[in-house]
PDB file of C-alpha atoms and ligand atoms in Angstrom:
ATOM      1  CA  MET L   7      12.393  -1.787 -18.210  1.00  0.00           C
ATOM      2  CA  GLU L   8      11.426   0.389 -15.448  1.00  0.00           C
ATOM      3  CA  PHE L   9      10.986  -0.973 -12.284  1.00  0.00           C
ATOM      4  CA  ALA L  10       8.887   0.310  -9.318  1.00  0.00           C
ATOM      5  CA  VAL L  11      10.387  -2.212  -6.956  1.00  0.00           C
ATOM      6  CA  ASP L  12      14.011  -3.487  -7.231  1.00  0.00           C
ATOM      7  CA  ILE L  13      14.956  -6.061  -4.375  1.00  0.00           C
ATOM      8  CA  GLN L  14      18.510  -7.518  -3.947  1.00  0.00           C
ATOM      9  CA  ASP L  15      19.671  -9.490  -1.070  1.00  0.00           C
ATOM     10  CA  LEU L  16      17.359  -7.721   1.369  1.00  0.00           C
ATOM     11  CA  THR L  17      17.314  -9.097   4.947  1.00  0.00           C
ATOM     12  CA  TYR L  18      15.392  -7.818   7.989  1.00  0.00           C
ATOM     13  CA  ARG L  19      15.341  -9.122  11.401  1.00  0.00           C
ATOM     14  CA  TRP L  20      13.235  -7.384  13.880  1.00  0.00           C
ATOM     15  CA  PRO L  21      15.100  -6.107  16.960  1.00  0.00           C
ATOM     16  CA  GLY L  22      14.976  -8.516  19.738  1.00  0.00           C
ATOM     17  CA  ASN L  23      12.963 -11.319  17.678  1.00  0.00           C
ATOM     18  CA  ALA L  24      15.336 -14.206  16.924  1.00  0.00           C
ATOM     19  CA  ASP L  25      12.371 -16.379  15.176  1.00  0.00           C
ATOM     20  CA  PHE L  26      11.657 -14.253  12.425  1.00  0.00           C
ATOM     21  CA  SER L  27      13.706 -12.808   9.462  1.00  0.00           C
ATOM     22  CA  LEU L  28      12.697 -11.786   6.090  1.00  0.00           C
ATOM     23  CA  ASN L  29      15.068 -12.687   3.345  1.00  0.00           C
ATOM     24  CA  ILE L  30      14.604 -11.783  -0.441  1.00  0.00           C
ATOM     25  CA  ALA L  31      17.302 -12.554  -3.018  1.00  0.00           C
ATOM     26  CA  ARG L  32      15.597 -10.681  -5.773  1.00  0.00           C
ATOM     27  CA  TRP L  33      12.213  -9.624  -6.713  1.00  0.00           C
ATOM     28  CA  GLN L  34      11.562  -6.401  -9.230  1.00  0.00           C
ATOM     29  CA  ILE L  35       7.938  -5.308 -10.278  1.00  0.00           C
ATOM     30  CA  GLU L  36       7.636  -3.566 -13.346  1.00  0.00           C
ATOM     31  CA  ALA L  37       6.110  -0.061 -13.037  1.00  0.00           C
ATOM     32  CA  GLY L  38       2.368   0.176 -13.721  1.00  0.00           C
ATOM     33  CA  LYS L  39       1.861  -3.262 -12.663  1.00  0.00           C
ATOM     34  CA  LYS L  40      -1.042  -4.428 -10.549  1.00  0.00           C
ATOM     35  CA  VAL L  41       0.430  -7.050  -8.279  1.00  0.00           C
ATOM     36  CA  PHE L  42      -0.878  -9.269  -5.517  1.00  0.00           C
ATOM     37  CA  LEU L  43       1.119 -10.623  -2.893  1.00  0.00           C
ATOM     38  CA  TYR L  44      -0.347 -13.696  -0.750  1.00  0.00           C
ATOM     39  CA  GLY L  45       1.175 -14.531   2.387  1.00  0.00           C
ATOM     40  CA  GLN L  46       0.017 -16.286   5.655  1.00  0.00           C
ATOM     41  CA  SER L  47      -0.688 -14.545   8.719  1.00  0.00           C
ATOM     42  CA  GLY L  48       2.653 -13.401  10.350  1.00  0.00           C
ATOM     43  CA  SER L  49       4.696 -14.599   7.261  1.00  0.00           C
ATOM     44  CA  GLY L  50       5.986 -10.944   6.922  1.00  0.00           C
ATOM     45  CA  LYS L  51       4.094  -9.143   4.622  1.00  0.00           C
ATOM     46  CA  SER L  52       3.524  -6.126   6.808  1.00  0.00           C
ATOM     47  CA  THR L  53       7.317  -6.043   7.742  1.00  0.00           C
ATOM     48  CA  LEU L  54       7.997  -5.967   3.975  1.00  0.00           C
ATOM     49  CA  LEU L  55       5.347  -3.219   3.405  1.00  0.00           C
ATOM     50  CA  ASN L  56       7.101  -1.134   5.681  1.00  0.00           C
ATOM     51  CA  LEU L  57      10.105  -1.390   4.294  1.00  0.00           C
ATOM     52  CA  LEU L  58       8.776  -0.892   0.833  1.00  0.00           C
ATOM     53  CA  SER L  59       7.058   2.201   1.880  1.00  0.00           C
ATOM     54  CA  ALA L  60       9.830   3.502   3.864  1.00  0.00           C
ATOM     55  CA  VAL L  61       8.348   3.131   7.316  1.00  0.00           C
ATOM     56  CA  MET L  62      10.943   1.290   8.731  1.00  0.00           C
ATOM     57  CA  PRO L  63      14.930   1.772   7.494  1.00  0.00           C
ATOM     58  CA  ALA L  64      16.221  -1.103   5.485  1.00  0.00           C
ATOM     59  CA  LYS L  65      19.939  -1.759   6.437  1.00  0.00           C
ATOM     60  CA  GLN L  66      21.291  -4.682   4.790  1.00  0.00           C
ATOM     61  CA  GLY L  67      20.714  -5.432   0.711  1.00  0.00           C
ATOM     62  CA  LYS L  68      19.568  -3.242  -2.102  1.00  0.00           C
ATOM     63  CA  LEU L  69      15.931  -1.827  -1.844  1.00  0.00           C
ATOM     64  CA  CYS L  70      14.978   0.509  -4.541  1.00  0.00           C
ATOM     65  CA  VAL L  71      11.593   1.781  -4.944  1.00  0.00           C
ATOM     66  CA  LEU L  72      10.571   4.108  -7.839  1.00  0.00           C
ATOM     67  CA  GLY L  73      14.155   4.466  -8.561  1.00  0.00           C
ATOM     68  CA  GLN L  74      15.418   5.744  -5.412  1.00  0.00           C
ATOM     69  CA  ASP L  75      17.580   3.950  -3.334  1.00  0.00           C
ATOM     70  CA  LEU L  76      15.749   3.766   0.468  1.00  0.00           C
ATOM     71  CA  THR L  77      18.965   2.187   1.984  1.00  0.00           C
ATOM     72  CA  SER L  78      20.554   5.527   1.631  1.00  0.00           C
ATOM     73  CA  LEU L  79      17.878   7.823   3.285  1.00  0.00           C
ATOM     74  CA  ALA L  80      17.897   9.369   6.487  1.00  0.00           C
ATOM     75  CA  ALA L  81      14.590   9.254   8.437  1.00  0.00           C
ATOM     76  CA  ALA L  82      13.253  12.988   7.455  1.00  0.00           C
ATOM     77  CA  GLN L  83      13.948  11.856   3.736  1.00  0.00           C
ATOM     78  CA  ARG L  84      12.436   8.559   4.042  1.00  0.00           C
ATOM     79  CA  ASP L  85       8.997  10.529   5.113  1.00  0.00           C
ATOM     80  CA  ALA L  86       9.157  13.044   2.466  1.00  0.00           C
ATOM     81  CA  PHE L  87       9.664  10.112  -0.158  1.00  0.00           C
ATOM     82  CA  ARG L  88       6.530   8.211   1.102  1.00  0.00           C
ATOM     83  CA  ALA L  89       4.291  11.439   1.539  1.00  0.00           C
ATOM     84  CA  ASN L  90       5.313  12.281  -2.048  1.00  0.00           C
ATOM     85  CA  ASN L  91       5.294   8.979  -3.940  1.00  0.00           C
ATOM     86  CA  ILE L  92       3.276   6.634  -2.095  1.00  0.00           C
ATOM     87  CA  GLY L  93      -0.500   6.096  -1.078  1.00  0.00           C
ATOM     88  CA  MET L  94      -1.106   3.577   1.519  1.00  0.00           C
ATOM     89  CA  ILE L  95      -4.510   1.863   2.674  1.00  0.00           C
ATOM     90  CA  PHE L  96      -4.705  -0.024   5.745  1.00  0.00           C
ATOM     91  CA  GLN L  97      -6.548  -2.799   7.220  1.00  0.00           C
ATOM     92  CA  GLN L  98      -8.914  -0.631   9.366  1.00  0.00           C
ATOM     93  CA  PHE L  99      -8.460   2.244   6.732  1.00  0.00           C
ATOM     94  CA  ASN L 100      -7.074   4.507   9.356  1.00  0.00           C
ATOM     95  CA  LEU L 101      -9.721   7.048   9.043  1.00  0.00           C
ATOM     96  CA  LEU L 102      -9.638   9.720  11.850  1.00  0.00           C
ATOM     97  CA  PRO L 103     -13.264   8.871  13.588  1.00  0.00           C
ATOM     98  CA  PHE L 104     -14.071  12.604  14.206  1.00  0.00           C
ATOM     99  CA  LEU L 105     -13.047  14.250  11.032  1.00  0.00           C
ATOM    100  CA  SER L 106     -15.339  14.250   7.988  1.00  0.00           C
ATOM    101  CA  GLY L 107     -14.937  12.709   4.818  1.00  0.00           C
ATOM    102  CA  ARG L 108     -13.459  15.391   3.026  1.00  0.00           C
ATOM    103  CA  GLN L 109     -10.957  16.109   5.806  1.00  0.00           C
ATOM    104  CA  ASN L 110      -9.995  12.487   5.977  1.00  0.00           C
ATOM    105  CA  ILE L 111      -8.962  12.716   2.122  1.00  0.00           C
ATOM    106  CA  GLU L 112      -7.127  15.818   2.630  1.00  0.00           C
ATOM    107  CA  LEU L 113      -4.758  14.526   5.172  1.00  0.00           C
ATOM    108  CA  ALA L 114      -3.105  13.124   1.970  1.00  0.00           C
ATOM    109  CA  THR L 115      -1.619  16.509   1.571  1.00  0.00           C
ATOM    110  CA  LEU L 116      -0.385  17.340   4.843  1.00  0.00           C
ATOM    111  CA  PHE L 117       3.080  15.818   4.671  1.00  0.00           C
ATOM    112  CA  GLY L 118       3.820  15.979   1.004  1.00  0.00           C
ATOM    113  CA  ALA L 119       5.791  18.933  -0.999  1.00  0.00           C
ATOM    114  CA  LYS L 120       3.938  22.260  -0.958  1.00  0.00           C
ATOM    115  CA  THR L 121       3.429  22.098  -4.900  1.00  0.00           C
ATOM    116  CA  ARG L 122       1.322  19.001  -4.607  1.00  0.00           C
ATOM    117  CA  LEU L 123      -1.498  21.129  -2.741  1.00  0.00           C
ATOM    118  CA  ALA L 124      -2.269  22.326  -6.449  1.00  0.00           C
ATOM    119  CA  LYS L 125      -3.584  18.338  -6.713  1.00  0.00           C
ATOM    120  CA  LEU L 126      -6.404  19.643  -4.305  1.00  0.00           C
ATOM    121  CA  GLU L 127      -8.550  20.147  -7.174  1.00  0.00           C
ATOM    122  CA  ASN L 128      -8.439  16.467  -7.769  1.00  0.00           C
ATOM    123  CA  ILE L 129     -10.908  15.909  -4.894  1.00  0.00           C
ATOM    124  CA  SER L 130     -13.734  16.185  -6.522  1.00  0.00           C
ATOM    125  CA  THR L 131     -12.411  14.208  -9.562  1.00  0.00           C
ATOM    126  CA  ILE L 132     -11.702  11.447  -7.664  1.00  0.00           C
ATOM    127  CA  THR L 133     -14.876  11.465  -5.176  1.00  0.00           C
ATOM    128  CA  ASP L 134     -16.945  11.768  -8.167  1.00  0.00           C
ATOM    129  CA  LYS L 135     -15.431   8.764  -9.820  1.00  0.00           C
ATOM    130  CA  LEU L 136     -15.695   6.537  -6.131  1.00  0.00           C
ATOM    131  CA  GLY L 137     -19.625   7.859  -6.188  1.00  0.00           C
ATOM    132  CA  LEU L 138     -18.926   9.734  -2.866  1.00  0.00           C
ATOM    133  CA  SER L 139     -21.851  12.179  -2.498  1.00  0.00           C
ATOM    134  CA  ALA L 140     -21.382  15.774  -0.703  1.00  0.00           C
ATOM    135  CA  ALA L 141     -23.299  14.423   2.357  1.00  0.00           C
ATOM    136  CA  VAL L 142     -20.817  11.453   2.659  1.00  0.00           C
ATOM    137  CA  LEU L 143     -17.856  13.776   2.528  1.00  0.00           C
ATOM    138  CA  LYS L 144     -19.315  15.935   5.345  1.00  0.00           C
ATOM    139  CA  GLN L 145     -19.981  13.401   7.062  1.00  0.00           C
ATOM    140  CA  GLN L 146     -17.907  12.033  10.173  1.00  0.00           C
ATOM    141  CA  ALA L 147     -16.081   9.130   9.605  1.00  0.00           C
ATOM    142  CA  ASN L 148     -17.080   7.424  12.694  1.00  0.00           C
ATOM    143  CA  GLN L 149     -20.817   7.532  11.334  1.00  0.00           C
ATOM    144  CA  MET L 150     -20.286   6.001   7.968  1.00  0.00           C
ATOM    145  CA  SER L 151     -20.895   2.864   6.458  1.00  0.00           C
ATOM    146  CA  VAL L 152     -17.787   0.257   6.058  1.00  0.00           C
ATOM    147  CA  GLY L 153     -18.605   0.733   2.140  1.00  0.00           C
ATOM    148  CA  GLN L 154     -18.101   4.525   2.840  1.00  0.00           C
ATOM    149  CA  GLN L 155     -15.275   4.278   4.654  1.00  0.00           C
ATOM    150  CA  GLN L 156     -13.253   2.189   2.028  1.00  0.00           C
ATOM    151  CA  ARG L 157     -13.961   4.633  -0.436  1.00  0.00           C
ATOM    152  CA  ILE L 158     -12.763   7.406   1.357  1.00  0.00           C
ATOM    153  CA  ALA L 159      -9.827   5.302   2.143  1.00  0.00           C
ATOM    154  CA  ILE L 160      -9.006   4.663  -1.653  1.00  0.00           C
ATOM    155  CA  ALA L 161     -10.041   8.548  -2.432  1.00  0.00           C
ATOM    156  CA  ARG L 162      -7.085   9.297   0.341  1.00  0.00           C
ATOM    157  CA  ALA L 163      -4.520   7.170  -1.283  1.00  0.00           C
ATOM    158  CA  LEU L 164      -5.394   8.131  -4.683  1.00  0.00           C
ATOM    159  CA  LEU L 165      -5.689  11.868  -4.269  1.00  0.00           C
ATOM    160  CA  LEU L 166      -2.156  12.871  -5.153  1.00  0.00           C
ATOM    161  CA  GLN L 167      -1.762  10.141  -7.875  1.00  0.00           C
ATOM    162  CA  PRO L 168       1.183   8.696  -6.418  1.00  0.00           C
ATOM    163  CA  PRO L 169       3.254   6.323  -8.810  1.00  0.00           C
ATOM    164  CA  LEU L 170       3.095   3.423  -6.092  1.00  0.00           C
ATOM    165  CA  ILE L 171      -0.239   2.353  -4.056  1.00  0.00           C
ATOM    166  CA  ILE L 172       0.334  -0.086  -1.148  1.00  0.00           C
ATOM    167  CA  ALA L 173      -2.685  -1.742   0.253  1.00  0.00           C
ATOM    168  CA  ASP L 174      -1.916  -4.071   3.591  1.00  0.00           C
ATOM    169  CA  GLU L 175      -5.162  -6.436   3.582  1.00  0.00           C
ATOM    170  CA  PRO L 176      -7.529  -3.745   3.131  1.00  0.00           C
ATOM    171  CA  THR L 177     -10.417  -6.135   2.391  1.00  0.00           C
ATOM    172  CA  SER L 178     -10.050  -8.575   5.183  1.00  0.00           C
ATOM    173  CA  ALA L 179     -12.699  -6.956   7.076  1.00  0.00           C
ATOM    174  CA  LEU L 180     -15.116  -6.777   4.281  1.00  0.00           C
ATOM    175  CA  ASP L 181     -17.912  -9.207   2.908  1.00  0.00           C
ATOM    176  CA  SER L 182     -16.950 -10.651  -0.509  1.00  0.00           C
ATOM    177  CA  ASP L 183     -18.895  -8.139  -2.680  1.00  0.00           C
ATOM    178  CA  LEU L 184     -17.587  -5.040  -1.037  1.00  0.00           C
ATOM    179  CA  ARG L 185     -14.013  -6.924  -1.003  1.00  0.00           C
ATOM    180  CA  ASP L 186     -14.676  -7.230  -5.080  1.00  0.00           C
ATOM    181  CA  GLU L 187     -15.791  -3.654  -5.495  1.00  0.00           C
ATOM    182  CA  PHE L 188     -12.899  -2.450  -3.285  1.00  0.00           C
ATOM    183  CA  ILE L 189     -10.168  -4.068  -5.681  1.00  0.00           C
ATOM    184  CA  GLN L 190     -12.366  -2.912  -8.950  1.00  0.00           C
ATOM    185  CA  PHE L 191     -12.222   0.629  -7.653  1.00  0.00           C
ATOM    186  CA  LEU L 192      -8.799   0.735  -6.791  1.00  0.00           C
ATOM    187  CA  ILE L 193      -7.540  -0.709 -10.076  1.00  0.00           C
ATOM    188  CA  ALA L 194      -9.935   1.182 -12.124  1.00  0.00           C
ATOM    189  CA  ASN L 195      -8.800   4.794 -10.513  1.00  0.00           C
ATOM    190  CA  SER L 196      -5.065   4.065 -10.619  1.00  0.00           C
ATOM    191  CA  PRO L 197      -4.453   3.432 -14.316  1.00  0.00           C
ATOM    192  CA  ASN L 198      -0.619   4.994 -14.364  1.00  0.00           C
ATOM    193  CA  SER L 199       0.082   3.770 -10.820  1.00  0.00           C
ATOM    194  CA  THR L 200       1.776   0.472  -9.558  1.00  0.00           C
ATOM    195  CA  VAL L 201      -0.276  -1.072  -6.801  1.00  0.00           C
ATOM    196  CA  ILE L 202       0.967  -3.805  -4.645  1.00  0.00           C
ATOM    197  CA  PHE L 203      -2.105  -5.235  -2.836  1.00  0.00           C
ATOM    198  CA  VAL L 204      -1.362  -7.705   0.124  1.00  0.00           C
ATOM    199  CA  SER L 205      -3.560 -10.356   1.324  1.00  0.00           C
ATOM    200  CA  HIS L 206      -3.789 -13.598   3.143  1.00  0.00           C
ATOM    201  CA  ASP L 207      -6.587 -14.583   0.608  1.00  0.00           C
ATOM    202  CA  ARG L 208      -5.268 -16.270  -2.135  1.00  0.00           C
ATOM    203  CA  SER L 209      -8.896 -15.787  -4.189  1.00  0.00           C
ATOM    204  CA  LEU L 210      -7.976 -12.288  -4.559  1.00  0.00           C
ATOM    205  CA  ALA L 211      -5.262 -13.069  -7.031  1.00  0.00           C
ATOM    206  CA  PRO L 212      -7.299 -13.354 -10.282  1.00  0.00           C
ATOM    207  CA  HIS L 213      -8.206  -9.286  -9.992  1.00  0.00           C
ATOM    208  CA  PHE L 214      -4.050  -8.315 -10.531  1.00  0.00           C
ATOM    209  CA  ASP L 215      -1.874  -8.649 -13.598  1.00  0.00           C
ATOM    210  CA  GLN L 216       0.480 -10.589 -11.501  1.00  0.00           C
ATOM    211  CA  SER L 217       0.994 -12.535  -7.953  1.00  0.00           C
ATOM    212  CA  PHE L 218       3.613 -13.625  -5.685  1.00  0.00           C
ATOM    213  CA  ASP L 219       3.924 -15.690  -2.587  1.00  0.00           C
ATOM    214  CA  LEU L 220       6.036 -14.251   0.078  1.00  0.00           C
ATOM    215  CA  PHE L 221       7.191 -18.003   0.850  1.00  0.00           C
ATOM    216  CA  GLU L 222       8.256 -18.636  -2.594  1.00  0.00           C
ATOM    217  CA  LEU L 223       9.880 -15.383  -2.964  1.00  0.00           C
ATOM    218  CA  GLN L 224      11.836 -16.252   0.150  1.00  0.00           C
ATOM    219  CA  ARG L 225      12.517 -19.879  -0.992  1.00  0.00           C
ATOM    220  CA  ARG L 226      13.565 -18.897  -4.414  1.00  0.00           C
ATOM    221  CA  GLY L 227      16.259 -16.320  -2.530  1.00  0.00           C
ATOM    222  CA  VAL L 228      17.559 -19.438  -0.529  1.00  0.00           C
ATOM    223  CA  ALA L 229      17.925 -21.348  -3.709  1.00  0.00           C
ATOM    224  CA  VAL L 230      19.493 -18.362  -5.520  1.00  0.00           C
ATOM    225  CA  CYS L 231      22.234 -17.969  -2.450  1.00  0.00           C
TER     226      CYS L 231
HETATM  227  P1  ADP Q  27       1.577 -10.242   8.716  1.00  0.00           P
HETATM  228  O1  ADP Q  27       1.574  -9.129   8.088  1.00  0.00           O
HETATM  229  O2  ADP Q  27       2.191 -11.195   7.202  1.00  0.00           O
HETATM  230  O3  ADP Q  27       0.905 -10.863   9.413  1.00  0.00           O
HETATM  231  P2  ADP Q  27       4.377  -9.257  10.186  1.00  0.00           P
HETATM  232  O4  ADP Q  27       5.006  -8.590   9.044  1.00  0.00           O
HETATM  233  O5  ADP Q  27       3.313  -8.454  10.589  1.00  0.00           O
HETATM  234  O6  ADP Q  27       3.155 -10.505   9.110  1.00  0.00           O
HETATM  235  O7  ADP Q  27       5.052 -10.183  11.226  1.00  0.00           O
HETATM  236  C1  ADP Q  27       5.794 -10.987  10.879  1.00  0.00           C
HETATM  237  C2  ADP Q  27       6.646 -11.379  12.051  1.00  0.00           C
HETATM  238  O8  ADP Q  27       7.464 -10.141  12.334  1.00  0.00           O
HETATM  239  C3  ADP Q  27       5.919 -12.048  13.069  1.00  0.00           C
HETATM  240  O9  ADP Q  27       6.685 -13.186  13.460  1.00  0.00           O
HETATM  241  C4  ADP Q  27       5.671 -11.148  13.933  1.00  0.00           C
HETATM  242  O10 ADP Q  27       5.904 -11.576  15.186  1.00  0.00           O
HETATM  243  C5  ADP Q  27       7.046  -9.857  13.770  1.00  0.00           C
HETATM  244  N1  ADP Q  27       6.927  -8.714  14.189  1.00  0.00           N
HETATM  245  C6  ADP Q  27       6.020  -7.945  13.715  1.00  0.00           C
HETATM  246  N2  ADP Q  27       6.101  -6.732  14.275  1.00  0.00           N
HETATM  247  C7  ADP Q  27       7.033  -6.838  15.100  1.00  0.00           C
HETATM  248  C8  ADP Q  27       7.695  -6.219  15.976  1.00  0.00           C
HETATM  249  N3  ADP Q  27       7.380  -4.477  16.219  1.00  0.00           N
HETATM  250  N4  ADP Q  27       8.686  -6.240  16.893  1.00  0.00           N
HETATM  251  C9  ADP Q  27       9.208  -7.458  17.114  1.00  0.00           C
HETATM  252  N5  ADP Q  27       8.671  -8.632  15.970  1.00  0.00           N
HETATM  253  C10 ADP Q  27       7.764  -8.080  15.211  1.00  0.00           C
HETATM  254 MG1   MG Q  28       0.216  -8.214   8.378  1.00  0.00          MG
END
């Protein structure tokens, strides 16, 4: 079986913070699965996602993402790995306010390998699917409705058809209609990708193939040790 994520004995502590540690003895995510990860505020969800997306280096344990052992990569290699393989969506969408919708989507191509630029033709395919009009693509991000911003953020994350999509509480600022729409858009438009969607709202779990509780994941770890 092919795993998008394969973790063993992963431990992470923030420098200077003795109160928190992340400890996962084993966690595997099958490639292509749409996965929900629940955790209370402060439980370590963003910390774990930062490790999975190679924003921060994992120094202890095994952390394999898309078959790549992230613990062996230098900083520049981690950046290249992320740009080429991972689509990220954040809580506030992280759009650049004075860029247009199209420019915000194109940011996905800035850091990846050059060959990926060929995929720019995907812009119209993905924006059509998401119902993003030419007018919205021209509009500055800070003049868009929240619903338009969320679609731009999804389009940016999906543009290069990354094998892994990581979403860190992207719906917590949305009302319930937009929340459901967001998840449906994301899942419907990433048929070949593994999706890891994180939230403190358990009610979102039924949208996904599998769900995990970060607290339970860590407890399981303690039991195994
Ligand atoms: P969540 O995303 O589930 O709300 P986080 O991963 O952001 O949780 O935080 C988990 C713990 O790590 C918290 O106790 C938080 O205070 C701590 N933490 C987060 N970022 C840092 C940092 N840069 N330096 C030190 N501690 C941090
Ligand atoms: Mg967080």
